[in-house]
Coordinates of C-alpha atoms and ligand atoms in Angstrom, one line a residue:
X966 CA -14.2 -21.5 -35.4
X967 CA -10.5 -22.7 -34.4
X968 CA -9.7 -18.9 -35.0
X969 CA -12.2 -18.1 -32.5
X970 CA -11.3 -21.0 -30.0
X971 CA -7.4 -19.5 -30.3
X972 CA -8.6 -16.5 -29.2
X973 CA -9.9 -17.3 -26.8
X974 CA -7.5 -19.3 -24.7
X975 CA -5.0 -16.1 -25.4
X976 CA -7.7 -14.4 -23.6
X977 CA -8.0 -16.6 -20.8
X978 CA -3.9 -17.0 -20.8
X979 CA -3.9 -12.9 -20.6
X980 CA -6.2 -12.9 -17.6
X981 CA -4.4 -15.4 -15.3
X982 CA -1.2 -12.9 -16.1
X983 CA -3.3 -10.1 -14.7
X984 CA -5.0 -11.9 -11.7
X985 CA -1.3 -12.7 -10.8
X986 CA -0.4 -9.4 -11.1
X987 CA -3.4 -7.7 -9.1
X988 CA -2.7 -10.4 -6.6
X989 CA 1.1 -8.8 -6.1
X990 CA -1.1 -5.8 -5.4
X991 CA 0.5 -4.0 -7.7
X992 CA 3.3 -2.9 -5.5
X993 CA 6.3 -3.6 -7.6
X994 CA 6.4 -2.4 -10.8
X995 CA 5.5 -6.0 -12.6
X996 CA 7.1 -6.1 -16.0
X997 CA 4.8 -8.4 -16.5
X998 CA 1.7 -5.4 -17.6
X999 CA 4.2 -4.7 -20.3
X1000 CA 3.1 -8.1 -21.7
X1001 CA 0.0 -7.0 -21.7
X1002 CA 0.1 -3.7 -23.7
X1003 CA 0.6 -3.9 -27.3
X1004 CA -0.2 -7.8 -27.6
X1005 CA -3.1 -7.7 -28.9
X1006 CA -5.1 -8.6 -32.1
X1007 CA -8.1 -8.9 -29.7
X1008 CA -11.8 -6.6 -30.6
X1009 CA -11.5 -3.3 -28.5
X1010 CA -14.5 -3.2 -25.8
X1011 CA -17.3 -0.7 -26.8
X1012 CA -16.8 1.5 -23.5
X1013 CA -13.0 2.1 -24.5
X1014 CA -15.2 4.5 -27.0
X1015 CA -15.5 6.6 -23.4
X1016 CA -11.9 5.6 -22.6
X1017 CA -10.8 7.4 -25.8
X1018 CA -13.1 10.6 -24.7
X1019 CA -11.9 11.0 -20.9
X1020 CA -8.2 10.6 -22.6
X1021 CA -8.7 12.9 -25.3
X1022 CA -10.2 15.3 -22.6
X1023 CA -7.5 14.8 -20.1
X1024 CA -4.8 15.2 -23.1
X1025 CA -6.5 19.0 -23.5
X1026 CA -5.9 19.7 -20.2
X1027 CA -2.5 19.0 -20.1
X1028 CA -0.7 22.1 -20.8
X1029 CA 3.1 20.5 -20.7
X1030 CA 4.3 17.5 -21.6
X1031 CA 8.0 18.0 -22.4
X1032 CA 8.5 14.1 -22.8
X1033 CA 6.1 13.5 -25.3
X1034 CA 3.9 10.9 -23.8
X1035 CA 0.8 12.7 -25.0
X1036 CA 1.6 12.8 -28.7
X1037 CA 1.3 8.7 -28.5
X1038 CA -2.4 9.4 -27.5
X1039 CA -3.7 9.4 -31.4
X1040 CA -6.4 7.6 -32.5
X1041 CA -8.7 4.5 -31.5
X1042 CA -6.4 2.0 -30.0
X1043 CA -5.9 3.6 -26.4
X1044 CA -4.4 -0.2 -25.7
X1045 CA -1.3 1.6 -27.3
X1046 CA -1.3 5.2 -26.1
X1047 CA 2.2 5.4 -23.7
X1048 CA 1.4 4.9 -19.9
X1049 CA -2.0 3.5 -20.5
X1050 CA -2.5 -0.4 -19.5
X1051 CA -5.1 -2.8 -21.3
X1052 CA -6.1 -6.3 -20.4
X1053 CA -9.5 -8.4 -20.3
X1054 CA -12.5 -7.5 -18.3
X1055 CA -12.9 -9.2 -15.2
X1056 CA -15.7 -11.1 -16.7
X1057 CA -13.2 -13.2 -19.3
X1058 CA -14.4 -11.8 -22.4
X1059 CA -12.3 -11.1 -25.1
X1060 CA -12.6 -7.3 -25.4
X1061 CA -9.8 -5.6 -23.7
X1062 CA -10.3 -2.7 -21.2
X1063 CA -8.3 -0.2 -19.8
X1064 CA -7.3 -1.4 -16.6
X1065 CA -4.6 0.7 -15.7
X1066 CA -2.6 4.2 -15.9
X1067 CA 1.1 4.3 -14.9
X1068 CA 2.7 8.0 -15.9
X1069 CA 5.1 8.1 -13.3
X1070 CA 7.7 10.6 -13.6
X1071 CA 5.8 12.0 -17.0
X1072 CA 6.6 15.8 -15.9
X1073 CA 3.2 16.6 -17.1
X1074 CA 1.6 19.8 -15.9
X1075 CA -1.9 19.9 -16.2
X1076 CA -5.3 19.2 -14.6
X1077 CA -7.7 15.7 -13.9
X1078 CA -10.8 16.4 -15.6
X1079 CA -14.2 14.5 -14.3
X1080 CA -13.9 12.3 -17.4
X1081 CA -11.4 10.2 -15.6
X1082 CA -14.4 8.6 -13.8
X1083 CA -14.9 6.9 -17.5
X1084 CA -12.5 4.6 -16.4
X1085 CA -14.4 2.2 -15.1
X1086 CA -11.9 -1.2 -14.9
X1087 CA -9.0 0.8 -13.6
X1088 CA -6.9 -1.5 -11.6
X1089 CA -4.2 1.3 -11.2
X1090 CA -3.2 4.5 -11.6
X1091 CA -0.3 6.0 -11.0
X1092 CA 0.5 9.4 -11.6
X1093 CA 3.7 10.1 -8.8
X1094 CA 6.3 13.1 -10.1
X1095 CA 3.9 14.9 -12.1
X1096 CA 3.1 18.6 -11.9
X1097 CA -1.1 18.1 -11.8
X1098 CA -2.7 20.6 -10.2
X1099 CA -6.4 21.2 -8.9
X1100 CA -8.6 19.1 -6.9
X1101 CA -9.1 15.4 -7.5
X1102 CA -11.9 14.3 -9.8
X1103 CA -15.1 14.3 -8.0
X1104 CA -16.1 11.6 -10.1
X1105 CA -13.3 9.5 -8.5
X1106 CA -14.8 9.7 -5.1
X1107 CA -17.7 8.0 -7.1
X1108 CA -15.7 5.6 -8.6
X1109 CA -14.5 4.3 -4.9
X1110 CA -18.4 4.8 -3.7
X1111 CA -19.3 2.5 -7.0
X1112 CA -17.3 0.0 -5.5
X1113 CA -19.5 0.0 -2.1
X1114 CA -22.4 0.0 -3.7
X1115 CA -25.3 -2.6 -2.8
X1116 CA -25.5 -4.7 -5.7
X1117 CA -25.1 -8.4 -6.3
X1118 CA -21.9 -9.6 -4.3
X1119 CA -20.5 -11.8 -7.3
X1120 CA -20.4 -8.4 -9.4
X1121 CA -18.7 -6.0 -6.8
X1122 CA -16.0 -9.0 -6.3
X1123 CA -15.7 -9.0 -10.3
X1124 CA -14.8 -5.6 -10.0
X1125 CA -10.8 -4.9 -10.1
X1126 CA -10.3 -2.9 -7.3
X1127 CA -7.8 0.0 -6.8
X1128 CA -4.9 -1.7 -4.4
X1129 CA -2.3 1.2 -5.1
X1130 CA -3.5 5.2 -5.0
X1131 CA -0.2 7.1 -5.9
X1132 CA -0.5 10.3 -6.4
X1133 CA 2.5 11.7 -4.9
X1134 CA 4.2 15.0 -5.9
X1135 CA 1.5 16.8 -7.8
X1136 CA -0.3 20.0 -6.7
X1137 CA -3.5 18.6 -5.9
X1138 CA -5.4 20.9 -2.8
X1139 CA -8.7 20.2 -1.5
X1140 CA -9.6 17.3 0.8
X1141 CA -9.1 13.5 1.1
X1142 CA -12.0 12.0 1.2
X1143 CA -13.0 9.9 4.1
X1144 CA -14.1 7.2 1.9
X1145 CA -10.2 6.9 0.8
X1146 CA -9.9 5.0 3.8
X1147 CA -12.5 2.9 4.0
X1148 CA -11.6 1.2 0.8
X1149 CA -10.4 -2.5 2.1
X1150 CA -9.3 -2.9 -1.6
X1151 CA -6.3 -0.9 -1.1
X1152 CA -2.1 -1.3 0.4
X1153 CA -1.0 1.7 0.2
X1154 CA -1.6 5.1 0.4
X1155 CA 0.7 8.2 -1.0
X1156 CA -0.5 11.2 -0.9
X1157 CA 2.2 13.3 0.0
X1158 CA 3.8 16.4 -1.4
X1159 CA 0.7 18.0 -2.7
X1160 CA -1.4 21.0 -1.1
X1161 CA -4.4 19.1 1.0
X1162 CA -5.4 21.3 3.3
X1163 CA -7.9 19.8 5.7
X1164 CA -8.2 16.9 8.5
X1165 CA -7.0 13.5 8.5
X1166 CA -10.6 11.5 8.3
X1167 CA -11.8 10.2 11.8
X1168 CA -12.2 6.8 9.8
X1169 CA -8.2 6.8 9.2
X1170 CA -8.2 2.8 11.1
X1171 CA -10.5 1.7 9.0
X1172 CA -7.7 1.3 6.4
X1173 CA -6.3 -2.0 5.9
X1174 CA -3.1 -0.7 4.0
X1175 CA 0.8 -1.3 5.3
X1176 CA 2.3 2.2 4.3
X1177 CA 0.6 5.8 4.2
X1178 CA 2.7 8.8 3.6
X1179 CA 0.8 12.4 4.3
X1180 CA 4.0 14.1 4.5
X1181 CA 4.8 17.6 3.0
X1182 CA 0.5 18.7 2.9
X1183 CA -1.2 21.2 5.1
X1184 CA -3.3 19.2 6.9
X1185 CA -3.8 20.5 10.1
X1186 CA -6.8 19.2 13.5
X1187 CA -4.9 16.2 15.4
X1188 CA -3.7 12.5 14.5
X1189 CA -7.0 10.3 14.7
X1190 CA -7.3 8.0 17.6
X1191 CA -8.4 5.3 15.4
X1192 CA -4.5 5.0 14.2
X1193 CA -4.9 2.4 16.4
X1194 CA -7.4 0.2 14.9
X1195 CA -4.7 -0.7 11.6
X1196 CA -2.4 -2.6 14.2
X1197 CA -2.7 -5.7 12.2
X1198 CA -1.1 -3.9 9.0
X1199 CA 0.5 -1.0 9.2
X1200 CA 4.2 -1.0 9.2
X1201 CA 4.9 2.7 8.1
X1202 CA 3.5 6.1 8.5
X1203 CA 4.7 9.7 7.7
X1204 CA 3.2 12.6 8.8
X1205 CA 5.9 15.1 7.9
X1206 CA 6.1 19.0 7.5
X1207 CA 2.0 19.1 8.2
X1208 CA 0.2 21.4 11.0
X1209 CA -1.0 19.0 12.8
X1210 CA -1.7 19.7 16.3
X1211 CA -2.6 18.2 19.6
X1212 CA -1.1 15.1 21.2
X1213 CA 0.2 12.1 19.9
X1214 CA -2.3 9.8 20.9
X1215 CA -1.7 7.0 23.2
X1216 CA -3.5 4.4 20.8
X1217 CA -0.4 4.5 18.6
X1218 CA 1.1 2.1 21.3
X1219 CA -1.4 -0.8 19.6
X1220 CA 0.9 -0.9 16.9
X1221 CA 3.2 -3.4 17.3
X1222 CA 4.2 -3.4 13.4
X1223 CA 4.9 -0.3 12.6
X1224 CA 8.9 0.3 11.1
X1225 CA 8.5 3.9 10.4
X1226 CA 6.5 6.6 12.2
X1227 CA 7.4 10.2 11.2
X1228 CA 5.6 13.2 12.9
X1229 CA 8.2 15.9 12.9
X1230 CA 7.7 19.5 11.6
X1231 CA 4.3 20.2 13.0
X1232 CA 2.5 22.0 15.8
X1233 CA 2.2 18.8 18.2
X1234 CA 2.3 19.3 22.1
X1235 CA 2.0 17.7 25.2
X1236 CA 4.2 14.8 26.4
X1237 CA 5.2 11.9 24.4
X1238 CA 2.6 8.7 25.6
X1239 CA 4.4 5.9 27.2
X1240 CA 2.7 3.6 25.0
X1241 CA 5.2 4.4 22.1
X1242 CA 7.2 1.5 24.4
X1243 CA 4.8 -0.8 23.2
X1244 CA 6.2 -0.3 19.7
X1245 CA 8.3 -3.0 19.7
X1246 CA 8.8 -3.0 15.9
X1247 CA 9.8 0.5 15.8
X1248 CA 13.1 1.2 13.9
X1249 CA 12.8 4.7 12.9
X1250 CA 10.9 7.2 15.0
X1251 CA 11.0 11.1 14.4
X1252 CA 9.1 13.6 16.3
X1253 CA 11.5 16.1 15.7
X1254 CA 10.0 20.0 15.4
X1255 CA 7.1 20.2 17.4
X1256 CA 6.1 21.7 20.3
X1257 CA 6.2 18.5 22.7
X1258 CA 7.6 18.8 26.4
X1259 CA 8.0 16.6 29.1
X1260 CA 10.1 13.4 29.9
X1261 CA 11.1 11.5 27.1
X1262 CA 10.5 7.9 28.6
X1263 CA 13.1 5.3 29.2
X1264 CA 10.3 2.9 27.6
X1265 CA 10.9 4.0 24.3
X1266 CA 14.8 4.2 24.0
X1267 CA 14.7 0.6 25.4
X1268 CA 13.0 -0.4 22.3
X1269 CA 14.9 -3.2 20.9
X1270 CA 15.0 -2.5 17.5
X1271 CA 14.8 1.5 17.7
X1272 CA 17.8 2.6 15.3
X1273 CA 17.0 6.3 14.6
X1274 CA 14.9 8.3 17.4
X1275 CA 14.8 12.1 16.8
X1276 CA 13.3 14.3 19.1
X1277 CA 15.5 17.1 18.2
X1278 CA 13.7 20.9 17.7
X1279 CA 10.9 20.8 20.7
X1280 CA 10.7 21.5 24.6
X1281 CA 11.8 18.3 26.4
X1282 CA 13.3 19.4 29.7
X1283 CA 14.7 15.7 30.3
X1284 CA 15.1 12.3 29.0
X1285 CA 15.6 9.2 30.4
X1286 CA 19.4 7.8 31.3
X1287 CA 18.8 5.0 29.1
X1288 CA 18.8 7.5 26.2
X1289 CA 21.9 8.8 26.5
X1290 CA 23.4 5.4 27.6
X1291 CA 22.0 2.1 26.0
X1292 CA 20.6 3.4 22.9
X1293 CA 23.7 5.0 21.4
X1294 CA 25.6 1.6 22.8
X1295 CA 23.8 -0.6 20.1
X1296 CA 24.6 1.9 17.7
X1297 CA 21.3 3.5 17.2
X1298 CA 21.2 7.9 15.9
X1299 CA 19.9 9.8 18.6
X1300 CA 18.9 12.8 18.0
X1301 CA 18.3 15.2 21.4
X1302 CA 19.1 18.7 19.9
X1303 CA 17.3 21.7 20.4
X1304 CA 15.3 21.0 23.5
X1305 CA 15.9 22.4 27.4
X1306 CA 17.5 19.7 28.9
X1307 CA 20.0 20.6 31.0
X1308 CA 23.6 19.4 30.8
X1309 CA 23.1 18.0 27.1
X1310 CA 25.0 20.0 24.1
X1311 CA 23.2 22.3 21.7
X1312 CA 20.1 23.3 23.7
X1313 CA 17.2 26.2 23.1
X1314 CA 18.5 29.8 24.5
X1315 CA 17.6 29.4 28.5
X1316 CA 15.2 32.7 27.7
X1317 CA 12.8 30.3 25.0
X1318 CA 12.6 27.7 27.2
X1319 CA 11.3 29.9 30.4
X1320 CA 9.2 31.9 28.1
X1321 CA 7.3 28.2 26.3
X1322 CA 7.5 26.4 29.9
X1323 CA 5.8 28.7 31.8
X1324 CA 2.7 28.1 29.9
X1325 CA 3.7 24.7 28.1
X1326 CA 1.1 22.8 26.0
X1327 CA -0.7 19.9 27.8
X1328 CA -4.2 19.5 26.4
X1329 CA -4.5 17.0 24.0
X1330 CA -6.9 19.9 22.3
X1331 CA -6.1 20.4 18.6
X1332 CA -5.1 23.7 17.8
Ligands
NAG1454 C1 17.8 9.6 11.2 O1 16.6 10.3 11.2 C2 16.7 11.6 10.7 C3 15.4 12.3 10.9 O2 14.3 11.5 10.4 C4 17.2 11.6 9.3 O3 17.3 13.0 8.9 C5 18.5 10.9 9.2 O4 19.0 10.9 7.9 C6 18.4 9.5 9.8 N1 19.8 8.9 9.9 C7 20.0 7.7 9.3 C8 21.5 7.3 9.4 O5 19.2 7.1 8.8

């Protein structure tokens, strides 16, 4: 009896540490989870029995694993295996789940088998500098549809939800799937440096997160006009080394938060909107190799806390006085290279410039 009582207050003591840490939103790397793992003389949870199968499976399919972490993953107590996170279930009992993956930087090379899907209570999962290859798990689309699913409003709120999808610097190909971003669970989004190949969702505003990064994919259509919808959260973007194509849209101008907006090395045309000079948060700004021509706007290098603007590598035949003048005065980078402005150093050959301009991109029409 006072054994069980004991055992119970570590219990609730281990869930308070983990509602803390879920409500840091996982973002920095808590020492506090390493609490978690190991402590335990607490009864596994039946359904770590299909933890230990979608772990097992997913240790076959890794096909390098020059650190090791793998050969940890023996036996029944999963709460143990390296990288793998264990704490109560949301509903207080005293059987531990798995409730979160963190291989960062593992060097494993391998595939994500379906199985994954078994785990059910993962809070996180991160996976960034890895060499995993091969589409997503279907069954983790399900997973994100599980949590949108009509059923009684105290159990989807018991439900740990995903705050933190890192998956960054794997070889995953395929598409993102739209539901990705209606998840209101989630912060951040990093998807960058693998091989998607398809559009940015439509529904990319519905997001609620502060920072994506889509850079270094192959997604290609143009930059949803919803951007504009995550105004009251977004503070950085990154688009880089896609083929994405069409204009910038003007909605970007609603977001008055954003640090960080990245869209250089793709296929974008037309002029840059004037509403980037709504921006006012703007420090860095790159649209550096495109295909955009035009004016660039006094509006935007009279933004007060621009510090970096790069428009370097596209067809810009002029840019505004206050360019050249008051932004490099505070101290700000400009970088104007590569375009067909005349009078300005390090310009395109006079012969590419006549040849784009004569037909220059102005339809906001993705390519
Ligand atoms: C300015 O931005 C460019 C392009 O994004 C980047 O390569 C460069 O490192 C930045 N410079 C500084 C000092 O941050």
């Amino acid at each position: 009896m006072v054994k069980l009582l004991l055992t119970s207050l570590f219990c609730c003591f281990l869930w308070s540490e983990v509602e803390a840490i879920s409500d840091m939103a996982l973002l920095s790397q808590s020492s506090g989870r390493h609490l978690l793992q190991g402590s335990t003389p607490v009864p596994l949870n039946p359904s770590l029995q299909n933890v230990i199968i979608a772990l097992q499976v997913w240790k076959n399919a890794i096909t390098s694993d020059p650190l090791g972490i793998t050969s940890t993953w023996v036996g029944p107590d999963v709460c143990r295996y390296k990288g793998v996170f264990c704490s109560p279930p949301p509903d207080k009992s005293c059987q531990l789940v798995v409730s979160g993956i963190d291989l960062n930087h593992g060097q494993l090379t391998g595939t994500m088998p379906e199985e994954l899907g078994l785990l059910k209570y993962l809070a996180f999962f991160h996976i960034n500098t890895n060499f995993f290859s091969g589409p997503i798990p279907y069954s983790f689309k399900y997973l994100y549809l599980l949590f949108e699913l009509d059923i009684s409003p105290d159990i989807v709120l018991q439900i740990p939800s995903l705050a933190y999808l890192d998956i960054r610097f794997n070889g995953f190909e395929g598409t993102l799937p739209a539901a990705l971003f209606d998840k209101q669970s989630l912060d951040a989004i990093f998807v960058n440096n693998n091989y998607f190949a398809c559009y940015i969702p439509d529904n990319l505003g519905n997001s609620p997160v502060s920072v994506v990064n889509f850079a270094n994919n192959d997604l290609y259509g143009s930059i949803p006009a919803s951007i504009g919808n995550m105004f009251k959260t977004l503070n950085e973007i990154n688009f880089l080394n896609n083929k994405l194509s069409g204009c910038i849209p003007q909605e970007v101008g609603a977001l008055t938060q954003l640090t960080v907006f990245d869209s250089s090395f793709n296929l974008l045309s037309s002029t840059l909107p004037h509403t980037i000079a709504n921006m006012i948060s703007l420090v860095d700004l790159d649209v550096g190799d495109n295909l955009l021509n035009g004016v660039v706007p006094a509006g935007i290098c009279d933004l007060p806390n621009l510090a970096n603007f790069t428009f370097s590598d596209n067809f810009f035949i002029d840019e505004s006085p206050d360019c050249l003048g008051l932004l490099p005065s505070r101290g700000a980078i400009l970088n104007d290279r590569g375009n067909c402005i005349p009078n300005i150093p390090f310009q395109q050959p006079p012969q590419q410039c006549a040849a784009f301009l004569s037909q220059p991109t102005t339809d906001c029409d993705p390519t």
